[in-house]
Short mmCIF file of C-alpha atoms in Angstrom, two decimals:
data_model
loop_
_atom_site.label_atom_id
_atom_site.label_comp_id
_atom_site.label_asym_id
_atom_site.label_seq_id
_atom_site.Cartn_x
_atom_site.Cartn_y
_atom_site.Cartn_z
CA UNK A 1 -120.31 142.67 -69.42
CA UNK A 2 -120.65 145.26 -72.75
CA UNK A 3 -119.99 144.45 -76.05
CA UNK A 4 -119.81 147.15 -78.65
CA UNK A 5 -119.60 147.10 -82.11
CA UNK A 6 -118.93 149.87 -84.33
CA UNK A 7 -120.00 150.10 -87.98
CA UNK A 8 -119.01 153.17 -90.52
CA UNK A 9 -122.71 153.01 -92.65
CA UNK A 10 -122.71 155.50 -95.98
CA UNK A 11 -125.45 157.74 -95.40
CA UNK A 12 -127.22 156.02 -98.64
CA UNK A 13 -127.62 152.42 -97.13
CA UNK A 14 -128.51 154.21 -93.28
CA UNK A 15 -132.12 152.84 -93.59
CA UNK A 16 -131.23 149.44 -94.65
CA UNK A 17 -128.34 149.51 -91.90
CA UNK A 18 -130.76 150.47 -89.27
CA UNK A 19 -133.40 147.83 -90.09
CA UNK A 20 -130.78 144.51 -89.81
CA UNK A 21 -129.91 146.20 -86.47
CA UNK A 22 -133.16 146.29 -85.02
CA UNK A 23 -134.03 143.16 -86.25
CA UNK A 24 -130.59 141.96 -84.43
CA UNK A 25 -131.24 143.60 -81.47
CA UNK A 26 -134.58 142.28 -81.52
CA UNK A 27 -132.95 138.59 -81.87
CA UNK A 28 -129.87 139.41 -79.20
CA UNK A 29 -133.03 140.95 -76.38
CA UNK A 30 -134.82 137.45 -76.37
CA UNK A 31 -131.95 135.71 -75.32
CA UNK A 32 -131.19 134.54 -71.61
CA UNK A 33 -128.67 136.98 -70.04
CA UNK A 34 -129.60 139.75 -71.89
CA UNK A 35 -130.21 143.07 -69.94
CA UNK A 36 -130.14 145.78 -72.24
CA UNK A 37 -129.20 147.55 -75.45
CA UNK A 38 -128.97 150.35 -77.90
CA UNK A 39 -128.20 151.45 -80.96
CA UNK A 40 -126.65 154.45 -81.18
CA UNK A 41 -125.01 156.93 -84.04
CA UNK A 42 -122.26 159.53 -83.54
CA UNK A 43 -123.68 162.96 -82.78
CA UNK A 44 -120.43 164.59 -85.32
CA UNK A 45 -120.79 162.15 -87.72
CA UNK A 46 -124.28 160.12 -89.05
CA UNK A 47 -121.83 157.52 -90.86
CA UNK A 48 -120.56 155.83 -87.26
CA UNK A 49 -123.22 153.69 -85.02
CA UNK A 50 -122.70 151.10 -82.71
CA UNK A 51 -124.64 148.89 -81.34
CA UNK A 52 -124.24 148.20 -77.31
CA UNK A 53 -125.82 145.76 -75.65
CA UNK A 54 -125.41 144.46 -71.65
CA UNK A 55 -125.24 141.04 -70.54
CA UNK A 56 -125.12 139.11 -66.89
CA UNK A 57 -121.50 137.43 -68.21
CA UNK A 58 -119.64 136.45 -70.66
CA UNK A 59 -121.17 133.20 -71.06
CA UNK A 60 -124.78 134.19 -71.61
CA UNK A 61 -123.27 136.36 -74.29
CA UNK A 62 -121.26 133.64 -76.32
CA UNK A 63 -124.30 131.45 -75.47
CA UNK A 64 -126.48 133.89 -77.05
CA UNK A 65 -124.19 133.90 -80.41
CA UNK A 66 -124.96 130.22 -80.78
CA UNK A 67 -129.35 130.66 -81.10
CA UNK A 68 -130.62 130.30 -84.29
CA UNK A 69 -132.35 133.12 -84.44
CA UNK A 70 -129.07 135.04 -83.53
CA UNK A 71 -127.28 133.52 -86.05
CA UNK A 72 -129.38 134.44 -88.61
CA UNK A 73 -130.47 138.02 -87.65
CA UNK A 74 -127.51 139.32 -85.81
CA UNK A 75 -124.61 137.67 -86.85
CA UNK A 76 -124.47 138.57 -90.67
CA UNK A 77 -124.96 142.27 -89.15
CA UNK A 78 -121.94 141.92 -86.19
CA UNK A 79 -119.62 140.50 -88.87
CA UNK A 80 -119.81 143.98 -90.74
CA UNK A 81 -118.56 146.14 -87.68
CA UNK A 82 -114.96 147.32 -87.15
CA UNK A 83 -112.86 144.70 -86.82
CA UNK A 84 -111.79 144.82 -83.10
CA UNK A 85 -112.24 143.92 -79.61
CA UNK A 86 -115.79 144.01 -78.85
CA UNK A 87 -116.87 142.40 -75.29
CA UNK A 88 -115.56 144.31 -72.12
CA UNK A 89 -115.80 143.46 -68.64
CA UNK A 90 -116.77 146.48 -66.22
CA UNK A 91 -113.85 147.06 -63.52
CA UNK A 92 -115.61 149.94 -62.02
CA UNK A 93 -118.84 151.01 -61.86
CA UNK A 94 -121.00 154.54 -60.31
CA UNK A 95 -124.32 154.96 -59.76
CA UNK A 96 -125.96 158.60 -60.10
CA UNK A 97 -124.07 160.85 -57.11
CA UNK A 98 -122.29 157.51 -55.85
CA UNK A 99 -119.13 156.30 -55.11
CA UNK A 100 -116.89 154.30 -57.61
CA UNK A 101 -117.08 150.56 -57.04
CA UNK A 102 -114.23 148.76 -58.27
CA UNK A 103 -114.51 145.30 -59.05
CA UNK A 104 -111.90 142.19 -59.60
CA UNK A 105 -111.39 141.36 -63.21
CA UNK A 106 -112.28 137.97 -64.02
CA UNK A 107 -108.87 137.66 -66.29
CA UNK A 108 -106.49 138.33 -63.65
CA UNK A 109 -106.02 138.30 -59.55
CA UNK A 110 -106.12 142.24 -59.22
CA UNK A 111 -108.77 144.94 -60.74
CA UNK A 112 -107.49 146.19 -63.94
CA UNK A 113 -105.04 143.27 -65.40
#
């Protein structure tokens, strides 16, 4: 599963922006379930980042949101980000020159619902 959160940073408070977010992705990498992340700022615009981070499921995620360490390092940080939905499930997936795998969602009986 990915969960991204956007933030809009003024350029002015960048540095202190990008410090909380390392220290949360710090916090959010030592956690069970964990399998990668990133944070990332819009190529047009330096006042949009997001922070993207991969997990095994859903649980290990929300499980993740509940360690201390989480809750104070990353949590302050993921309550500033635009508020909406955040945590996607992947429906279809491609590796390099591969075929499209599609994949049952785990909300409904058919891919995509």
């Amino acid at each position: 599963m990915l969960v991204t959160n956007r933030f809009v940073v003024d350029v002015d408070t960048a540095d202190d922006f990008t410090e909380r977010a390392h220290a949360a992705l710090t916090a959010l990498a030592a956690r069970p379930g964990y399998l990668r992340g990133q944070l990332v700022r819009a190529l047009d615009d330096p006042r949009h980042w997001s922070l993207v981070t991969e997990w095994e499921s859903v649980g290990t995620y929300r499980r993740a949101l509940g360690a201390f360490e989480v809750k104070v390092s990353a949590v302050p940080l993921l309550a500033e980000s635009v508020d909406e939905p955040s945590a996607y499930e992947a429906l279809a997936t491609a590796a390099p020159g591969g075929a499209v795998v599609v994949a049952e969602s785990d909300r409904a009986a058919g891919p995509y619902r």
